[in-house]
Amino acid sequence: MSVFAAKNSPHAGHNVVVIGTQWGDEGKGKVVDWLTDHVAGVVRFQGGHNAGHTLIIGGEKTILRLIPSGIMRPHVICYIGNGVVLCPSALFKEIAELEAMDVDVQSRLRISNAATLIFPHHIALDQARERKRGKEKIGTTGRGIGPAYEDKIARRALRVQDLYRPDYFASVLRETLEYHNFVLTHYLDSTAIDFQKTLDDMLALGARLQPMVGDVSSELEAVYSAGKNLLFEGAQGTLLDVDHGTYPFVTSSNCVAGNACAGAGVGPSRLHYILGITKAYCTRVGAGPFPSELYDQDNPLKQDPIGVYLAKTGKEFGSVTGRPRRTGWLDVAALKRAIQINGISGLCMTKLDVLDGLETIKLCVGYRLDGEQIAILPSGADVVGRCEPIYETFPGWRCSTVGICRWELLPELAQRYLERIAQLVGVEIAMISTGPDRDETILRRHPYQL
Ligand code: IMP
């Protein structure tokens, strides 16, 4: 039986979801950009400008935070779904950066009228809370993501469509700001945010936003019904998912494939292939458990020499915050959890070349937990924190894989490493990225040409 959902009509489009299987930063931006040759639209459905999607095209680097990674292809329409939390000032900053590079953004960007707005007080709350937590902090990106989602769930958020109801907007803003300013000043030792300035700034940004705002759900349905393909671009990664990640060290949205539906306003039968992106090793920014982390045994806050090597060779610094990323071996037990939760159809392995120089390579294949062996990542930070990794060791291939475009040209030891991963998780490796540029890609099964 096919693992892919049947299309409702032979003339309808074929839709792919691209999901990070780790703690984000798996290299999704490049893969999304690579796949956009085959699509009419790219859709963001969760998160906000906490994401950092790096694209390198013809040697030129572009970092996208909120705008979908399809924006570099002139034929692609980019959509920001209702599940995204949107900071208008950050969006216009990103638009200006792209326009300075002659990328036409505003005629190709569509924004859901139901997306939740991020306000300056959300950012102030996020940063003040982290300061107050001190050593116990989550290590958020400080972009106001969590507080904006809290307001959404508490049913006091303002959404994009509310920007065009100024009286309602002003009255809700006054009430919520009073509440948040009380918390900021009385509890978080911070300063209050000014109501009138916030209102004026937001309404002015709303006017600039208006030509891009619409009913994204209906627009996506029209694209699909016209037989055109869509790509749903996940941000962050499965292990940062608010339900399934290492809670509470997670982001505030569902990052998993299922949320492509709720966060964009499409039905589950509209998703046909789930591509899971996994780096050939693991990284994590911010706090929280990381079983296969390579840290110094004498000082857990420091990386061990191989961890340092991976960080340097892989240029592992946060693309939004510039923070150094923690590094570790690829964790197959965590990958199994990601495959299960997302219903992954095929994997794309990225940054294989970062392992090129290593004499031996380890793969975490399970954990020892409270005297037992387990083969899949458990739930919750406390339990994950007690997991001790069990490794399989592989000889390194010790030669360059950079830019290789065909499977047969990969060193045999690299092929063996990849085949073992596919065998352990029971999902095929459909694509391998061997460098940051578009051309540096091995294709074994095309998600749009099944
Ligand atoms: P927040 O999303 O800013 O609330 O941060 C919560 C956690 O998610 C922190 O550990 C962040 O470092 C992490 N995080 C958020 N966005 C990304 C991302 O795009 N890549 C990697 N980690 C992220």
Short mmCIF file of C-alpha atoms and ligand atoms in Angstrom, two decimals:
data_model
loop_
_atom_site.label_atom_id
_atom_site.label_comp_id
_atom_site.label_asym_id
_atom_site.label_seq_id
_atom_site.Cartn_x
_atom_site.Cartn_y
_atom_site.Cartn_z
CA MET A 1 0.00 0.00 0.00
CA SER A 2 1.27 3.49 -0.81
CA VAL A 3 2.37 5.57 2.16
CA PHE A 4 1.24 8.67 0.32
CA ALA A 5 -2.25 10.07 0.68
CA ALA A 6 -4.33 9.77 -2.45
CA LYS A 7 -5.07 13.04 -4.21
CA ASN A 8 -8.71 13.99 -4.37
CA SER A 9 -8.60 14.57 -8.09
CA PRO A 10 -6.07 13.54 -10.72
CA HIS A 11 -5.81 17.19 -11.72
CA ALA A 12 -5.05 18.47 -8.23
CA GLY A 13 -1.61 19.50 -7.02
CA HIS A 14 0.92 17.45 -5.09
CA ASN A 15 1.94 18.89 -1.75
CA VAL A 16 5.08 18.26 0.28
CA VAL A 17 5.82 19.18 3.90
CA VAL A 18 9.45 19.83 4.84
CA ILE A 19 10.07 19.23 8.54
CA GLY A 20 13.13 19.42 10.78
CA THR A 21 13.62 16.16 12.66
CA GLN A 22 16.01 17.55 15.30
CA TRP A 23 16.24 20.79 17.32
CA GLY A 24 16.04 23.06 14.26
CA ASP A 25 18.90 24.26 12.06
CA GLU A 26 18.91 21.06 10.00
CA GLY A 27 19.42 22.96 6.75
CA LYS A 28 15.75 23.18 5.74
CA GLY A 29 16.19 26.51 3.91
CA LYS A 30 18.44 25.06 1.24
CA VAL A 31 16.20 22.03 0.70
CA VAL A 32 13.05 24.14 0.47
CA ASP A 33 14.73 26.45 -2.01
CA TRP A 34 15.93 23.43 -4.03
CA LEU A 35 12.44 21.92 -4.19
CA THR A 36 10.74 25.17 -5.19
CA ASP A 37 11.51 24.51 -8.86
CA HIS A 38 8.47 22.25 -8.68
CA VAL A 39 5.99 24.42 -6.78
CA ALA A 40 3.75 27.42 -7.23
CA GLY A 41 3.74 28.32 -3.55
CA VAL A 42 5.70 27.94 -0.30
CA VAL A 43 3.83 28.17 3.01
CA ARG A 44 5.03 28.93 6.55
CA PHE A 45 2.53 27.58 9.10
CA GLN A 46 4.04 28.08 12.58
CA GLY A 47 6.68 29.97 14.53
CA GLY A 48 7.71 33.51 13.76
CA HIS A 49 10.91 35.45 13.22
CA ASN A 50 12.65 33.11 15.68
CA ALA A 51 13.40 30.87 12.68
CA GLY A 52 16.58 31.31 10.69
CA HIS A 53 16.64 29.75 7.24
CA THR A 54 19.98 30.18 5.50
CA LEU A 55 20.14 30.07 1.71
CA ILE A 56 23.35 30.15 -0.30
CA ILE A 57 22.68 30.81 -3.95
CA GLY A 58 25.59 31.28 -6.34
CA GLY A 59 27.83 31.77 -3.29
CA GLU A 60 25.62 34.60 -1.91
CA LYS A 61 24.21 34.08 1.58
CA THR A 62 20.67 35.12 2.53
CA ILE A 63 19.11 34.53 5.94
CA LEU A 64 15.33 34.44 6.08
CA ARG A 65 13.52 34.63 9.39
CA LEU A 66 9.82 35.01 8.65
CA ILE A 67 9.50 35.02 4.88
CA PRO A 68 9.24 31.54 3.33
CA SER A 69 12.36 30.22 1.62
CA GLY A 70 10.63 30.24 -1.79
CA ILE A 71 11.06 34.01 -2.04
CA MET A 72 14.32 33.75 -4.00
CA ARG A 73 12.48 32.11 -6.94
CA PRO A 74 10.51 34.69 -8.95
CA HIS A 75 7.74 32.27 -9.99
CA VAL A 76 6.86 31.30 -6.40
CA ILE A 77 4.16 32.89 -4.22
CA CYS A 78 5.01 32.82 -0.52
CA TYR A 79 2.33 32.41 2.13
CA ILE A 80 2.36 33.17 5.85
CA GLY A 81 -0.36 31.03 7.40
CA ASN A 82 -2.67 31.69 10.37
CA GLY A 83 -0.47 29.55 12.65
CA VAL A 84 2.43 32.00 12.40
CA VAL A 85 3.01 34.75 14.96
CA LEU A 86 3.81 37.86 12.98
CA CYS A 87 5.88 40.84 14.04
CA PRO A 88 5.12 43.50 11.38
CA SER A 89 8.24 45.60 12.07
CA ALA A 90 10.47 42.50 11.76
CA LEU A 91 8.68 41.55 8.55
CA PHE A 92 9.24 44.96 6.96
CA LYS A 93 12.90 44.87 8.01
CA GLU A 94 13.29 41.53 6.25
CA ILE A 95 11.40 42.79 3.20
CA ALA A 96 13.73 45.82 3.01
CA GLU A 97 16.79 43.56 3.17
CA LEU A 98 15.48 41.44 0.30
CA GLU A 99 14.40 44.45 -1.76
CA ALA A 100 17.91 45.86 -1.38
CA MET A 101 19.03 42.68 -3.18
CA ASP A 102 16.46 43.34 -5.94
CA VAL A 103 14.16 40.56 -4.78
CA ASP A 104 10.54 41.46 -5.44
CA VAL A 105 8.75 40.52 -2.21
CA GLN A 106 5.54 42.47 -1.76
CA SER A 107 3.82 41.31 -4.94
CA ARG A 108 4.59 37.68 -4.06
CA LEU A 109 3.88 37.55 -0.33
CA ARG A 110 0.45 36.66 1.05
CA ILE A 111 -0.33 36.94 4.75
CA SER A 112 -3.22 35.27 6.53
CA ASN A 113 -5.74 37.67 8.04
CA ALA A 114 -5.93 35.24 10.99
CA ALA A 115 -2.23 35.28 11.92
CA THR A 116 -1.50 36.44 15.48
CA LEU A 117 0.44 39.69 15.91
CA ILE A 118 3.60 40.05 17.97
CA PHE A 119 3.79 43.36 19.86
CA PRO A 120 6.71 45.13 21.57
CA HIS A 121 5.32 44.03 24.94
CA HIS A 122 5.61 40.36 23.91
CA ILE A 123 9.27 40.91 23.15
CA ALA A 124 9.78 42.80 26.44
CA LEU A 125 8.05 39.99 28.39
CA ASP A 126 10.10 37.27 26.69
CA GLN A 127 13.40 39.01 27.46
CA ALA A 128 12.49 40.10 30.99
CA ARG A 129 11.34 36.59 31.91
CA GLU A 130 14.55 35.07 30.64
CA ARG A 131 16.55 37.62 32.68
CA LYS A 132 14.54 36.75 35.78
CA ARG A 133 15.02 33.01 35.26
CA GLY A 134 18.81 33.50 35.31
CA LYS A 135 20.59 30.16 35.13
CA GLU A 136 17.26 28.37 34.68
CA LYS A 137 16.44 30.20 31.47
CA ILE A 138 15.07 28.40 28.39
CA GLY A 139 17.45 30.25 26.09
CA THR A 140 14.69 31.67 23.89
CA THR A 141 15.48 33.82 20.88
CA GLY A 142 13.95 36.79 22.75
CA ARG A 143 11.60 37.57 19.84
CA GLY A 144 8.34 37.49 21.83
CA ILE A 145 7.22 34.18 20.35
CA GLY A 146 6.08 32.50 23.59
CA PRO A 147 4.13 35.49 24.99
CA ALA A 148 2.37 36.04 21.62
CA TYR A 149 1.23 32.41 21.49
CA GLU A 150 0.13 32.67 25.14
CA ASP A 151 -2.15 35.58 24.23
CA LYS A 152 -3.54 33.60 21.31
CA ILE A 153 -4.44 30.63 23.50
CA ALA A 154 -5.78 32.96 26.21
CA ARG A 155 -8.09 34.48 23.52
CA ARG A 156 -6.84 38.00 24.09
CA ALA A 157 -4.53 38.22 21.04
CA LEU A 158 -4.91 40.73 18.25
CA ARG A 159 -4.75 39.23 14.78
CA VAL A 160 -3.79 40.71 11.42
CA GLN A 161 -7.46 41.30 10.48
CA ASP A 162 -7.96 43.37 13.65
CA LEU A 163 -5.54 45.99 12.30
CA TYR A 164 -8.44 47.11 10.08
CA ARG A 165 -10.89 47.59 12.99
CA PRO A 166 -9.10 50.48 14.73
CA ASP A 167 -11.61 50.97 17.56
CA TYR A 168 -11.67 47.32 18.50
CA PHE A 169 -7.89 47.15 18.07
CA ALA A 170 -7.34 50.11 20.41
CA SER A 171 -9.67 48.79 23.08
CA VAL A 172 -8.17 45.27 23.18
CA LEU A 173 -4.66 46.68 23.08
CA ARG A 174 -5.40 49.04 25.98
CA GLU A 175 -6.75 46.22 28.11
CA THR A 176 -4.02 43.66 27.35
CA LEU A 177 -1.25 46.22 27.65
CA GLU A 178 -2.51 47.25 31.07
CA TYR A 179 -2.28 43.62 32.13
CA HIS A 180 1.15 43.00 30.59
CA ASN A 181 2.57 46.31 31.84
CA PHE A 182 1.54 45.35 35.36
CA VAL A 183 3.51 42.10 35.00
CA LEU A 184 6.48 43.89 33.41
CA THR A 185 6.76 46.56 36.09
CA HIS A 186 5.58 44.76 39.25
CA TYR A 187 6.88 41.30 38.69
CA LEU A 188 9.66 41.36 36.10
CA ASP A 189 11.54 44.52 37.18
CA SER A 190 11.14 45.92 33.71
CA THR A 191 9.66 49.05 32.17
CA ALA A 192 6.17 49.65 30.82
CA ILE A 193 5.40 49.83 27.11
CA ASP A 194 3.66 52.96 25.87
CA PHE A 195 0.08 52.40 24.67
CA GLN A 196 -0.26 55.29 22.20
CA LYS A 197 3.07 54.68 20.49
CA THR A 198 2.32 50.97 20.16
CA LEU A 199 -1.11 51.70 18.72
CA ASP A 200 0.13 54.32 16.22
CA ASP A 201 3.08 52.21 15.09
CA MET A 202 0.97 49.08 14.66
CA LEU A 203 -1.83 50.77 12.73
CA ALA A 204 0.71 52.43 10.43
CA LEU A 205 2.39 49.06 9.81
CA GLY A 206 -1.05 47.52 9.28
CA ALA A 207 -1.76 49.97 6.46
CA ARG A 208 1.48 48.94 4.74
CA LEU A 209 0.65 45.29 5.29
CA GLN A 210 -2.91 45.47 3.91
CA PRO A 211 -2.24 44.77 0.19
CA MET A 212 -0.60 41.47 1.19
CA VAL A 213 -3.34 40.33 3.59
CA GLY A 214 -5.98 37.80 2.60
CA ASP A 215 -7.73 34.49 3.20
CA VAL A 216 -4.68 32.26 2.80
CA SER A 217 -6.65 29.05 3.37
CA SER A 218 -8.88 29.77 0.35
CA GLU A 219 -5.93 30.92 -1.73
CA LEU A 220 -4.09 27.65 -1.05
CA GLU A 221 -7.17 25.62 -1.92
CA ALA A 222 -7.40 27.49 -5.24
CA VAL A 223 -3.73 26.76 -6.03
CA TYR A 224 -4.19 23.08 -5.21
CA SER A 225 -7.41 22.75 -7.20
CA ALA A 226 -5.72 24.34 -10.21
CA GLY A 227 -3.32 21.39 -10.24
CA LYS A 228 -0.33 23.32 -8.90
CA ASN A 229 2.02 22.07 -6.20
CA LEU A 230 2.64 23.56 -2.76
CA LEU A 231 5.44 23.19 -0.27
CA PHE A 232 4.81 23.60 3.46
CA GLU A 233 7.95 24.80 5.22
CA GLY A 234 8.33 23.84 8.88
CA ALA A 235 10.35 26.10 11.16
CA GLN A 236 12.38 25.00 14.22
CA GLY A 237 12.33 21.18 14.56
CA THR A 238 10.37 18.25 15.95
CA LEU A 239 12.32 18.12 19.21
CA LEU A 240 11.37 21.76 19.88
CA ASP A 241 7.66 21.02 19.40
CA VAL A 242 5.61 22.31 22.34
CA ASP A 243 3.90 18.91 22.84
CA HIS A 244 6.40 16.38 21.56
CA GLY A 245 9.75 18.07 22.22
CA THR A 246 11.91 18.20 25.31
CA TYR A 247 9.28 20.15 27.28
CA PRO A 248 9.66 22.75 28.80
CA PHE A 249 12.82 23.45 26.75
CA VAL A 250 10.83 23.90 23.56
CA THR A 251 9.39 26.63 21.39
CA SER A 252 5.74 27.62 21.78
CA SER A 253 4.23 26.10 18.64
CA ASN A 254 3.67 22.65 17.16
CA CYS A 255 6.53 22.23 14.71
CA VAL A 256 5.37 18.85 13.43
CA ALA A 257 3.96 18.05 9.98
CA GLY A 258 0.38 17.74 11.26
CA ASN A 259 0.38 21.43 12.10
CA ALA A 260 0.83 22.30 8.42
CA CYS A 261 -2.93 21.70 8.27
CA ALA A 262 -4.10 23.71 11.28
CA GLY A 263 -1.48 26.43 10.76
CA ALA A 264 -2.29 27.05 7.10
CA GLY A 265 -5.96 26.12 6.90
CA VAL A 266 -5.65 23.01 4.72
CA GLY A 267 -7.04 19.53 5.34
CA PRO A 268 -4.86 16.46 6.09
CA SER A 269 -5.79 14.87 2.74
CA ARG A 270 -3.94 17.73 1.05
CA LEU A 271 -0.53 16.57 2.31
CA HIS A 272 1.10 13.92 0.12
CA TYR A 273 4.74 13.54 1.12
CA ILE A 274 6.55 14.44 4.36
CA LEU A 275 10.26 15.08 3.90
CA GLY A 276 12.21 14.94 7.17
CA ILE A 277 15.43 16.94 7.21
CA THR A 278 18.19 15.57 9.39
CA LYS A 279 21.72 16.76 9.81
CA ALA A 280 24.46 14.09 9.73
CA TYR A 281 25.09 15.09 13.37
CA CYS A 282 22.98 16.99 15.92
CA THR A 283 22.99 20.56 17.18
CA ARG A 284 20.94 22.50 19.68
CA VAL A 285 20.79 26.18 20.67
CA GLY A 286 19.44 27.19 24.03
CA ALA A 287 19.05 25.04 27.12
CA GLY A 288 17.57 21.56 27.50
CA PRO A 289 18.64 17.93 27.41
CA PHE A 290 20.70 16.59 24.50
CA PRO A 291 21.66 12.92 25.07
CA SER A 292 24.29 12.59 22.31
CA GLU A 293 25.95 15.93 23.07
CA LEU A 294 29.74 16.02 22.80
CA TYR A 295 30.80 17.86 25.92
CA ASP A 296 33.92 17.95 28.05
CA GLN A 297 33.59 15.33 30.84
CA ASP A 298 35.32 17.72 33.29
CA ASN A 299 33.20 20.71 32.34
CA PRO A 300 29.74 19.94 30.94
CA LEU A 301 29.41 23.54 29.75
CA LYS A 302 32.31 23.07 27.31
CA GLN A 303 32.37 21.05 24.08
CA ASP A 304 34.84 18.18 23.74
CA PRO A 305 37.37 18.35 20.85
CA ILE A 306 35.09 16.52 18.37
CA GLY A 307 32.19 18.76 19.40
CA VAL A 308 34.39 21.78 18.72
CA TYR A 309 35.40 20.27 15.36
CA LEU A 310 31.74 19.79 14.33
CA ALA A 311 30.82 23.32 15.44
CA LYS A 312 33.72 24.89 13.54
CA THR A 313 33.50 22.77 10.39
CA GLY A 314 29.71 23.03 10.28
CA LYS A 315 29.78 26.78 11.12
CA GLU A 316 27.29 26.10 13.88
CA PHE A 317 26.27 29.53 15.06
CA GLY A 318 22.60 30.55 15.40
CA SER A 319 21.52 32.36 12.21
CA VAL A 320 19.08 34.58 14.15
CA THR A 321 20.90 35.15 17.44
CA GLY A 322 24.51 34.34 16.50
CA ARG A 323 24.73 32.07 19.57
CA PRO A 324 27.13 29.10 19.31
CA ARG A 325 25.24 25.83 18.88
CA ARG A 326 25.84 22.78 21.05
CA THR A 327 26.93 19.76 18.97
CA GLY A 328 26.65 15.98 19.21
CA TRP A 329 26.41 12.72 17.27
CA LEU A 330 23.40 11.88 15.15
CA ASP A 331 20.71 10.43 17.39
CA VAL A 332 18.74 7.68 15.65
CA ALA A 333 16.53 7.10 18.70
CA ALA A 334 15.40 10.74 18.51
CA LEU A 335 15.04 10.44 14.73
CA LYS A 336 12.70 7.48 15.24
CA ARG A 337 10.48 9.64 17.43
CA ALA A 338 10.47 12.37 14.77
CA ILE A 339 9.59 9.86 12.05
CA GLN A 340 6.73 8.51 14.15
CA ILE A 341 5.24 11.89 15.05
CA ASN A 342 5.53 13.40 11.58
CA GLY A 343 4.70 10.31 9.52
CA ILE A 344 7.87 10.95 7.53
CA SER A 345 7.88 9.52 3.99
CA GLY A 346 11.56 10.07 3.23
CA LEU A 347 14.64 11.69 4.76
CA CYS A 348 17.00 14.32 3.46
CA MET A 349 20.44 14.11 5.07
CA THR A 350 22.28 17.42 5.22
CA LYS A 351 25.85 18.50 6.00
CA LEU A 352 27.32 15.04 5.43
CA ASP A 353 30.56 16.74 4.37
CA VAL A 354 31.07 18.06 7.93
CA LEU A 355 31.94 14.46 8.95
CA ASP A 356 34.52 14.09 6.13
CA GLY A 357 37.60 14.62 8.32
CA LEU A 358 36.70 12.32 11.21
CA GLU A 359 38.58 9.11 11.95
CA THR A 360 35.58 7.48 13.61
CA ILE A 361 31.94 8.42 13.62
CA LYS A 362 29.39 7.47 16.24
CA LEU A 363 25.67 6.98 15.92
CA CYS A 364 23.39 7.01 18.96
CA VAL A 365 21.10 4.00 18.48
CA GLY A 366 19.26 3.97 21.81
CA TYR A 367 19.60 4.87 25.47
CA ARG A 368 20.11 3.38 28.87
CA LEU A 369 17.34 4.75 31.08
CA ASP A 370 16.93 3.75 34.72
CA GLY A 371 18.66 0.41 34.15
CA GLU A 372 16.81 -0.48 30.94
CA GLN A 373 17.60 -0.12 27.27
CA ILE A 374 15.20 1.88 25.09
CA ALA A 375 15.30 2.47 21.35
CA ILE A 376 13.19 5.63 20.98
CA LEU A 377 13.41 9.08 22.58
CA PRO A 378 11.02 9.35 25.54
CA SER A 379 8.87 12.38 26.32
CA GLY A 380 9.76 15.33 28.60
CA ALA A 381 13.01 17.05 29.50
CA ASP A 382 13.46 15.33 32.85
CA VAL A 383 13.34 11.80 31.41
CA VAL A 384 15.38 12.71 28.33
CA GLY A 385 17.96 14.25 30.67
CA ARG A 386 18.46 10.85 32.34
CA CYS A 387 19.03 9.02 29.02
CA GLU A 388 22.58 7.77 28.48
CA PRO A 389 23.40 7.23 24.81
CA ILE A 390 24.29 3.81 23.38
CA TYR A 391 26.56 4.15 20.35
CA GLU A 392 27.49 2.21 17.25
CA THR A 393 30.88 3.23 15.89
CA PHE A 394 31.80 3.57 12.22
CA PRO A 395 35.13 4.15 10.48
CA GLY A 396 35.25 7.63 8.92
CA TRP A 397 35.69 7.92 5.14
CA ARG A 398 38.42 10.55 5.47
CA CYS A 399 37.93 12.13 2.06
CA SER A 400 35.86 14.97 0.71
CA THR A 401 32.20 14.47 -0.13
CA VAL A 402 31.69 18.19 -0.83
CA GLY A 403 29.59 18.81 -3.90
CA ILE A 404 29.10 15.13 -4.83
CA CYS A 405 25.91 14.83 -6.90
CA ARG A 406 25.55 11.06 -7.34
CA TRP A 407 25.12 8.29 -4.77
CA GLU A 408 27.63 5.99 -6.55
CA LEU A 409 30.33 8.66 -6.18
CA LEU A 410 30.03 8.78 -2.39
CA PRO A 411 32.81 6.92 -0.56
CA GLU A 412 31.70 3.39 0.31
CA LEU A 413 32.07 4.06 4.04
CA ALA A 414 29.75 7.07 3.76
CA GLN A 415 27.22 4.95 1.89
CA ARG A 416 27.43 2.34 4.66
CA TYR A 417 26.87 4.96 7.36
CA LEU A 418 23.78 6.29 5.53
CA GLU A 419 22.42 2.83 4.77
CA ARG A 420 22.73 1.83 8.41
CA ILE A 421 20.72 4.91 9.45
CA ALA A 422 17.99 4.09 6.91
CA GLN A 423 17.93 0.48 8.12
CA LEU A 424 17.65 1.49 11.78
CA VAL A 425 14.79 3.93 11.23
CA GLY A 426 13.00 2.04 8.45
CA VAL A 427 12.68 5.09 6.19
CA GLU A 428 14.61 5.71 2.98
CA ILE A 429 17.10 8.53 2.53
CA ALA A 430 15.60 10.31 -0.45
CA MET A 431 18.08 13.18 -0.70
CA ILE A 432 21.57 14.04 0.54
CA SER A 433 22.92 17.55 0.69
CA THR A 434 26.70 17.68 0.19
CA GLY A 435 27.20 21.43 0.41
CA PRO A 436 25.28 24.66 0.85
CA ASP A 437 24.77 25.50 -2.83
CA ARG A 438 21.73 24.40 -4.80
CA ASP A 439 23.77 22.08 -7.04
CA GLU A 440 25.44 20.20 -4.20
CA THR A 441 22.66 17.63 -3.82
CA ILE A 442 22.26 13.88 -4.38
CA LEU A 443 18.75 12.91 -5.39
CA ARG A 444 17.52 9.34 -4.90
CA ARG A 445 13.78 9.96 -4.88
CA HIS A 446 12.20 13.27 -5.80
CA PRO A 447 9.38 14.21 -3.39
CA TYR A 448 7.47 15.80 -6.32
CA GLN A 449 8.16 13.07 -8.88
CA LEU A 450 7.12 9.84 -7.23
P1 IMP B 1 11.64 30.72 21.27
O1 IMP B 1 11.13 29.99 20.07
O2 IMP B 1 12.33 32.01 20.92
O3 IMP B 1 10.63 30.85 22.35
O4 IMP B 1 12.81 29.80 21.92
C1 IMP B 1 12.55 28.55 22.52
C2 IMP B 1 13.64 27.55 22.18
O5 IMP B 1 13.59 27.24 20.78
C3 IMP B 1 15.06 28.05 22.43
O6 IMP B 1 15.86 26.95 22.85
C4 IMP B 1 15.53 28.52 21.06
O7 IMP B 1 16.92 28.49 20.94
C5 IMP B 1 14.87 27.48 20.18
N1 IMP B 1 14.63 27.95 18.82
C6 IMP B 1 13.66 28.78 18.39
N2 IMP B 1 13.74 28.94 17.04
C7 IMP B 1 14.77 28.20 16.63
C8 IMP B 1 15.33 27.91 15.34
O8 IMP B 1 14.89 28.39 14.29
N3 IMP B 1 16.40 27.06 15.33
C9 IMP B 1 16.87 26.48 16.45
N4 IMP B 1 16.37 26.71 17.67
C10 IMP B 1 15.34 27.55 17.75
#
